[in-house]
Structure formats: C-alpha cells, structure tokens
CSV table of C-alpha atoms and ligand atoms in Angstrom, one decimal:
chain,number,residue,atom,x,y,z
A,1,MET,CA,-18.4,-69.7,66.8
A,2,ARG,CA,-17.8,-66.4,64.8
A,3,LEU,CA,-14.9,-64.4,65.9
A,4,LEU,CA,-15.6,-60.9,65.4
A,5,ILE,CA,-12.9,-58.0,65.6
A,6,ASP,CA,-13.6,-54.1,65.4
A,7,VAL,CA,-10.2,-52.4,65.2
A,8,GLY,CA,-10.8,-48.6,65.6
A,9,ASN,CA,-8.0,-45.8,65.7
A,10,THR,CA,-7.3,-46.5,69.5
A,11,ALA,CA,-8.2,-50.3,70.3
A,12,LEU,CA,-9.1,-53.7,68.8
A,13,LYS,CA,-12.1,-54.8,70.1
A,14,ALA,CA,-13.0,-58.7,69.8
A,15,ALA,CA,-16.2,-61.0,70.7
A,16,LEU,CA,-17.4,-64.6,70.0
A,17,CYS,CA,-20.8,-65.3,68.4
A,18,GLN,CA,-22.7,-67.9,69.3
A,19,GLN,CA,-26.7,-68.6,68.7
A,20,GLY,CA,-26.5,-64.9,68.4
A,21,GLU,CA,-25.6,-64.3,71.7
A,22,ILE,CA,-22.3,-61.8,71.7
A,23,LYS,CA,-19.8,-61.6,74.6
A,24,PRO,CA,-16.4,-59.9,74.6
A,25,CYS,CA,-13.4,-61.9,74.4
A,26,ASP,CA,-9.8,-61.3,75.1
A,27,VAL,CA,-7.9,-62.0,71.9
A,28,SER,CA,-4.6,-63.5,73.6
A,29,ALA,CA,-6.3,-66.8,74.5
A,30,LEU,CA,-8.7,-67.5,71.7
A,31,PRO,CA,-10.5,-71.1,71.3
A,32,TRP,CA,-9.6,-71.2,67.6
A,33,ARG,CA,-10.7,-75.1,67.3
A,34,GLN,CA,-14.1,-73.9,68.4
A,35,ILE,CA,-14.0,-70.6,65.9
A,36,ASN,CA,-15.4,-71.6,62.5
A,37,GLU,CA,-15.3,-67.8,60.9
A,38,LEU,CA,-13.9,-64.8,61.4
A,39,VAL,CA,-15.7,-61.6,60.6
A,40,TYR,CA,-13.5,-58.1,60.9
A,41,ALA,CA,-14.5,-54.5,60.5
A,42,CYS,CA,-10.8,-52.5,60.5
A,43,VAL,CA,-11.2,-48.3,60.1
A,44,GLY,CA,-7.3,-48.2,61.8
A,45,LYS,CA,-3.7,-49.7,61.4
A,46,SER,CA,-3.3,-52.8,63.4
A,47,GLU,CA,-0.6,-55.2,64.0
A,48,GLN,CA,-2.6,-57.1,66.3
A,49,LEU,CA,-5.5,-57.7,63.4
A,50,HIS,CA,-2.4,-59.2,61.2
A,51,HIS,CA,-1.3,-61.6,63.8
A,52,ILE,CA,-4.9,-62.4,64.7
A,53,LEU,CA,-5.7,-63.1,60.6
A,54,SER,CA,-2.3,-65.3,60.4
A,55,GLN,CA,-3.5,-67.4,63.4
A,56,ALA,CA,-7.2,-68.1,61.6
A,57,ASP,CA,-4.8,-68.7,58.5
A,58,SER,CA,-2.7,-71.8,60.5
A,59,TYR,CA,-6.1,-73.3,61.7
A,60,CYS,CA,-7.8,-72.2,58.1
A,61,VAL,CA,-10.4,-70.3,60.1
A,62,PRO,CA,-12.3,-68.4,56.8
A,63,CYS,CA,-12.0,-64.5,57.2
A,64,PHE,CA,-14.3,-62.2,55.9
A,65,GLU,CA,-13.8,-58.0,55.9
A,66,ALA,CA,-17.0,-56.3,56.6
A,67,LYS,CA,-17.2,-53.4,53.6
A,68,VAL,CA,-19.5,-50.6,53.3
A,69,SER,CA,-22.2,-50.7,50.8
A,70,LYS,CA,-24.5,-48.3,48.7
A,71,GLU,CA,-27.5,-50.2,50.3
A,72,LEU,CA,-27.9,-53.2,52.4
A,73,GLY,CA,-31.0,-54.7,52.4
A,74,ARG,CA,-33.3,-51.3,52.7
A,75,LEU,CA,-30.6,-49.5,54.5
A,76,THR,CA,-28.8,-46.4,52.5
A,77,CYS,CA,-25.8,-44.6,52.7
A,78,ALA,CA,-25.9,-40.8,52.2
A,79,TYR,CA,-22.5,-41.0,51.1
A,80,GLN,CA,-22.2,-40.9,47.2
A,81,GLN,CA,-18.6,-42.5,47.5
A,82,PHE,CA,-20.0,-44.9,50.3
A,83,GLU,CA,-16.6,-46.5,50.6
A,84,ASN,CA,-15.4,-43.2,52.0
A,85,LEU,CA,-17.7,-43.9,54.7
A,86,GLY,CA,-16.1,-45.4,58.2
A,87,ILE,CA,-16.7,-48.7,58.2
A,88,ASP,CA,-17.6,-48.9,61.9
A,89,ARG,CA,-20.5,-46.0,61.4
A,90,TRP,CA,-22.1,-48.4,58.8
A,91,LEU,CA,-22.0,-51.3,61.2
A,92,ALA,CA,-23.4,-49.4,63.7
A,93,LEU,CA,-26.3,-47.7,61.6
A,94,ILE,CA,-26.9,-51.9,60.4
A,95,ALA,CA,-27.4,-52.5,64.2
A,96,ALA,CA,-29.3,-49.5,65.1
A,97,PHE,CA,-31.6,-50.1,61.9
A,98,THR,CA,-32.4,-53.8,62.8
A,99,LEU,CA,-32.8,-53.1,66.1
A,100,TRP,CA,-35.0,-50.0,66.0
A,101,PRO,CA,-36.8,-50.3,62.9
A,102,GLN,CA,-39.7,-47.9,61.8
A,103,GLN,CA,-37.7,-45.4,64.0
A,104,ASP,CA,-35.5,-42.5,63.3
A,105,CYS,CA,-32.4,-43.4,64.9
A,106,ILE,CA,-29.5,-40.7,65.9
A,107,VAL,CA,-26.5,-42.9,66.4
A,108,ILE,CA,-23.6,-41.7,68.8
A,109,ASP,CA,-20.2,-43.8,68.3
A,110,THR,CA,-17.4,-42.1,71.3
A,111,GLY,CA,-14.2,-43.4,70.0
A,112,THR,CA,-10.5,-41.8,69.2
A,113,ALA,CA,-13.5,-39.5,67.1
A,114,THR,CA,-17.1,-38.5,68.3
A,115,THR,CA,-19.6,-39.7,64.9
A,116,ILE,CA,-22.8,-39.0,65.0
A,117,ASP,CA,-25.1,-40.1,62.2
A,118,VAL,CA,-28.7,-39.4,61.4
A,119,LEU,CA,-31.0,-42.7,60.1
A,120,SER,CA,-34.7,-42.2,58.7
A,121,ALA,CA,-37.5,-44.7,60.1
A,122,GLN,CA,-37.3,-45.7,56.3
A,123,GLY,CA,-33.3,-46.8,56.9
A,124,GLN,CA,-32.1,-43.8,54.7
A,125,HIS,CA,-28.7,-42.7,56.3
A,126,LEU,CA,-29.1,-39.1,55.8
A,127,GLY,CA,-25.7,-38.5,56.9
A,128,GLY,CA,-23.7,-37.1,60.1
A,129,TRP,CA,-20.8,-35.6,61.9
A,130,ILE,CA,-17.4,-36.4,62.7
A,131,LEU,CA,-15.8,-34.8,65.9
A,132,PRO,CA,-12.8,-35.3,68.0
A,133,GLY,CA,-13.5,-38.0,71.2
A,134,LEU,CA,-13.3,-36.1,74.2
A,135,ASP,CA,-10.1,-37.3,75.0
A,136,LEU,CA,-8.9,-35.7,71.7
A,137,MET,CA,-10.7,-32.5,72.6
A,138,THR,CA,-8.6,-32.1,75.9
A,139,HIS,CA,-5.5,-33.4,74.7
A,140,SER,CA,-5.3,-30.8,71.8
A,141,LEU,CA,-5.5,-28.2,74.2
A,142,THR,CA,-3.6,-29.3,76.7
A,143,GLN,CA,-0.6,-29.8,74.0
A,144,ASN,CA,-0.9,-26.8,71.7
A,145,THR,CA,-1.7,-24.4,74.7
A,146,GLN,CA,0.9,-23.0,77.5
A,147,ARG,CA,-1.7,-22.2,80.0
A,148,VAL,CA,-4.4,-25.0,79.5
A,149,PHE,CA,-3.7,-28.1,81.6
A,150,ASP,CA,-6.1,-31.2,82.7
A,151,ASP,CA,-6.7,-33.2,86.2
A,152,VAL,CA,-6.9,-36.8,85.6
A,153,ASN,CA,-9.3,-36.5,88.6
A,154,ALA,CA,-11.5,-33.8,87.3
A,155,GLU,CA,-15.0,-35.3,85.7
A,156,PHE,CA,-16.5,-34.6,82.8
A,157,SER,CA,-20.3,-32.5,83.4
A,158,ASN,CA,-22.4,-30.1,81.7
A,159,GLN,CA,-21.3,-27.3,84.7
A,160,LEU,CA,-19.7,-24.0,84.0
A,161,GLY,CA,-16.2,-24.8,84.2
A,162,VAL,CA,-14.6,-22.5,87.6
A,163,ASN,CA,-11.3,-23.5,87.3
A,164,THR,CA,-9.1,-25.1,84.1
A,165,PRO,CA,-9.4,-28.2,84.2
A,166,ASN,CA,-13.4,-28.1,84.6
A,167,GLY,CA,-13.5,-25.6,81.7
A,168,LEU,CA,-11.7,-28.0,79.8
A,169,LYS,CA,-13.3,-31.3,80.1
A,170,ASN,CA,-16.9,-29.9,80.6
A,171,GLY,CA,-16.2,-27.8,77.7
A,172,ALA,CA,-15.3,-31.1,75.4
A,173,LEU,CA,-18.8,-32.6,76.6
A,174,VAL,CA,-20.8,-29.7,76.2
A,175,ALA,CA,-19.5,-29.3,72.6
A,176,THR,CA,-20.5,-33.0,72.0
A,177,ILE,CA,-23.9,-32.8,73.6
A,178,GLY,CA,-24.3,-29.5,71.5
A,179,ALA,CA,-23.7,-31.3,68.5
A,180,ILE,CA,-26.2,-33.8,69.1
A,181,GLU,CA,-28.6,-31.9,69.7
A,182,GLN,CA,-28.5,-30.4,66.5
A,183,ALA,CA,-28.4,-33.8,64.5
A,184,LYS,CA,-31.9,-33.8,66.3
A,185,LEU,CA,-32.9,-30.9,64.0
A,186,HIS,CA,-32.3,-33.1,61.4
A,187,THR,CA,-34.6,-35.5,62.1
A,188,THR,CA,-38.4,-35.4,61.1
A,189,ALA,CA,-39.5,-37.4,64.3
A,190,LYS,CA,-40.5,-36.0,67.2
A,191,LYS,CA,-38.6,-38.4,69.3
A,192,PRO,CA,-35.4,-39.8,67.8
A,193,GLN,CA,-34.1,-42.9,69.4
A,194,LEU,CA,-30.8,-41.9,70.2
A,195,ILE,CA,-28.3,-45.1,70.7
A,196,PHE,CA,-24.9,-44.2,72.1
A,197,ALA,CA,-21.6,-47.0,71.7
A,198,GLY,CA,-18.0,-46.8,72.4
A,199,GLY,CA,-15.7,-45.4,74.8
A,200,TYR,CA,-17.2,-42.3,76.4
A,201,ALA,CA,-20.9,-43.6,75.4
A,202,LYS,CA,-22.2,-44.1,79.2
A,203,LEU,CA,-21.1,-40.8,80.1
A,204,LEU,CA,-22.9,-38.8,77.0
A,205,GLN,CA,-25.8,-41.4,77.5
A,206,ARG,CA,-26.9,-39.9,81.0
A,207,HIS,CA,-27.4,-36.5,79.3
A,208,PHE,CA,-30.0,-37.3,77.1
A,209,CYS,CA,-33.4,-39.1,78.4
A,210,GLY,CA,-34.6,-42.1,76.8
A,211,ALA,CA,-31.3,-42.8,75.2
A,212,ILE,CA,-29.8,-46.2,74.7
A,213,TYR,CA,-26.4,-47.4,75.6
A,214,ASP,CA,-25.2,-50.5,73.9
A,215,PRO,CA,-21.6,-51.3,74.5
A,216,HIS,CA,-21.9,-53.9,71.5
A,217,LEU,CA,-23.5,-51.7,69.1
A,218,VAL,CA,-20.8,-52.1,66.1
A,219,MET,CA,-20.4,-55.8,67.2
A,220,LYS,CA,-24.2,-56.4,66.7
A,221,GLY,CA,-23.6,-54.5,63.5
A,222,LEU,CA,-20.6,-56.3,61.8
A,223,ASN,CA,-22.4,-60.2,62.9
A,224,GLN,CA,-25.8,-58.4,60.7
A,225,TRP,CA,-23.3,-57.6,58.2
A,226,TYR,CA,-22.1,-60.8,57.7
A,227,GLU,CA,-25.5,-62.5,58.2
A,228,LEU,CA,-26.9,-60.0,55.5
A,229,SER,CA,-24.2,-60.3,52.9
A,230,LYS,CA,-23.5,-64.3,53.2
A,231,ASN,CA,-26.9,-65.2,51.2
B,301,ADP,N1,-13.8,-47.2,79.8
B,301,ADP,C1,-13.7,-46.2,79.4
B,301,ADP,N2,-13.9,-45.3,79.6
B,301,ADP,C2,-13.4,-43.7,79.3
B,301,ADP,N3,-13.3,-43.5,78.1
B,301,ADP,C3,-12.8,-44.7,77.6
B,301,ADP,C4,-13.1,-46.4,78.1
B,301,ADP,N4,-12.7,-47.0,77.1
B,301,ADP,C5,-12.2,-46.4,76.0
B,301,ADP,N5,-12.4,-45.1,76.3
B,301,ADP,C6,-11.6,-44.1,75.8
B,301,ADP,O1,-12.7,-44.0,74.1
B,301,ADP,C7,-11.5,-44.1,72.9
B,301,ADP,C8,-11.6,-45.3,72.6
B,301,ADP,O2,-12.5,-46.0,72.7
B,301,ADP,P1,-12.6,-47.0,71.5
B,301,ADP,O3,-14.5,-47.4,71.4
B,301,ADP,O4,-12.0,-48.5,71.6
B,301,ADP,O5,-12.1,-45.9,70.4
B,301,ADP,P2,-12.1,-46.9,68.7
B,301,ADP,O6,-13.0,-47.5,68.3
B,301,ADP,O7,-11.4,-45.6,68.5
B,301,ADP,O8,-10.8,-47.4,68.9
B,301,ADP,C9,-10.2,-43.3,73.9
B,301,ADP,O9,-10.5,-42.0,73.7
B,301,ADP,C10,-10.7,-44.2,74.9
B,301,ADP,O10,-10.1,-42.9,76.1
B,302,PAZ,C1,-14.3,-41.0,62.0
B,302,PAZ,C2,-13.8,-42.7,62.5
B,302,PAZ,C3,-12.0,-42.2,62.3
B,302,PAZ,C4,-14.1,-43.2,63.7
B,302,PAZ,O1,-13.4,-44.2,63.9
B,302,PAZ,P1,-13.3,-44.4,65.6
B,302,PAZ,O2,-13.0,-43.5,66.0
B,302,PAZ,O3,-13.6,-45.4,66.0
B,302,PAZ,O4,-11.6,-45.0,65.6
B,302,PAZ,C5,-14.0,-43.6,61.1
B,302,PAZ,O5,-14.9,-43.3,61.3
B,302,PAZ,C6,-13.4,-43.3,59.7
B,302,PAZ,O6,-12.2,-43.6,59.6
B,302,PAZ,N1,-14.5,-42.6,59.2
B,302,PAZ,C7,-13.8,-42.0,57.7
B,302,PAZ,C8,-14.4,-41.0,57.1
B,302,PAZ,C9,-15.4,-40.7,57.0
B,302,PAZ,O7,-16.6,-41.4,57.8
B,302,PAZ,O8,-16.4,-40.0,56.6
B,303,K,K1,-15.0,-47.1,67.2
C-alpha cells in the first residue's frame, strides 16, 4: 500500500492508495506494516509531517517528496522559475491532464488560498492566480474593520447582501466566481472543463454548470507524480 500525504497551509491530508484506489485515512492510526512507500507534498509547515516521516523511518518505509519540474511527460509548467509554483497546484494539474486529456481545463483548488490554473488541451500550463480563500477573505475584513461582522450561520450565496454577514460572505464568493469567469477568457476552448478541489470546492462547483468536483484531485496527482517520476 502507498501512503499519500498532502500538507497545505491549513490542514494535513492523508490517503492510502492500493491498486489505484485512493481512500482518505486517519494519520493517528496508520497500518504501517502494510505500507511499502510514502509519497508526500508540502506547501505548509507541519510538525505532524515530521512525526509521520520519523514513524516511516522506524518502519523502514521509503519516503519520496513530490517536487515541481518544468516538464512532466507532455505537461509543461508556465513558470520560468518552476520551483516557485506551489506543489499542490502542480499535482492538481497533473491529475487534470491525466484525467481530462485533450481538453482545456481550469483547475480550482480552494484551500487556505484559492488557486485557479489554466491548462491547455496539449498540456501547456498557461498560468493562473492566487486568491485568499473564502475564509481568509471574510476573516481579513472582520479582523481589520470596526463594523464588518460575520455570522457563522449565514450561507455563501451570489445574492446581493441585505445585511452585513451576507455582504461579507457573498462578496467573498462572487469575487472568487468572478475570477473563475475571468480564467475562462484565457482558454481557446468554447467549453473548458472546470475541476474543483479543496475545502469549498463543492460550494463553488454548484455555480458552474458541467463543472466537476473531485475531492481527491491533489491526491490523484500526487500518486500520478510518483508513477511518472519513479520510472
Ligand atoms: N468541509 C469543509 N467545509 C467548508 N470549509 C472547509 C471544509 N474543509 C476545509 N474547509 C476550509 O478550507 C480551507 C482548508 O481546506 P484545505 O483544502 O484543507 O486547505 P489547505 O490545502 O490550504 O490546507 C480552510 O479555509 C477551511 O475553513
Ligand atoms: C497558493 C498556495 C499557498 C495554496 O496552498 P493551500 O491553500 O493549499 O495551502 C500554494 O500553492 C503555494 O504556496 N504556492 C506558492 C506560490 C505560487 O504558487 O506561485
Ligand atoms: K490545498
């Protein structure tokens, strides 16, 4: 079995992969005796990751860290300084290119930040944007203004706000939706495939018809990175 670890700036996610099947797992109860390799990607700092790597060491499980490269197969990174691209973005692009070949894709990963990346049908990463995640947008306003306040029970919607929490939350949502609409202007395809992953992916996906929600997109990309890189 292969253990996959994705460390973001908010949360560490783990999954076990067997015969291509990816299942989220709890890192506090890992079946170390059945794990024969650990593949991980890290954009945030994580004491938890260091603990897991030392456990792997004690069980003699080989560990491999995913890194961004200029090219991987027919996929090409838009960044000149490719090492500066977030590895989670690169992994999501690997998964999108593998799962939706020959299609222009727009990959949206909503985590601490919301990242939007445009990928051509030929596997050319055209670039993208980094936005504050929905929670970061609302928290930055409530913490830096006197009179803007949130309501945990208020839903995110694209309706006009008729009270402060609506104005706050709906503003964060429509700003993110607007950025995704802008990304569509950068693909030549009439109907690019929109693929959503991350904490608020399900919420955002509902605003785009034909869009895909894949909670395991980054994990699939991590697994494919290893398969493509180990040979
Ligand atoms: N199930 C959920 N429902 C709503 N928001 C979520 C959920 N899970 C995570 N989030 C939000 O998404 C962000 C964390 O998601 P995640 O993709 O784990 O982030 P990261 O990859 O940056 O660690 C936080 O802003 C959190 O509030
Ligand atoms: C933008 C990110 C912080 C998103 O990470 P996350 O929200 O998943 O924690 C991450 O992709 C990152 O650290 N990027 C480096 C800068 C760049 O991609 O240009
Ligand atoms: K992420």
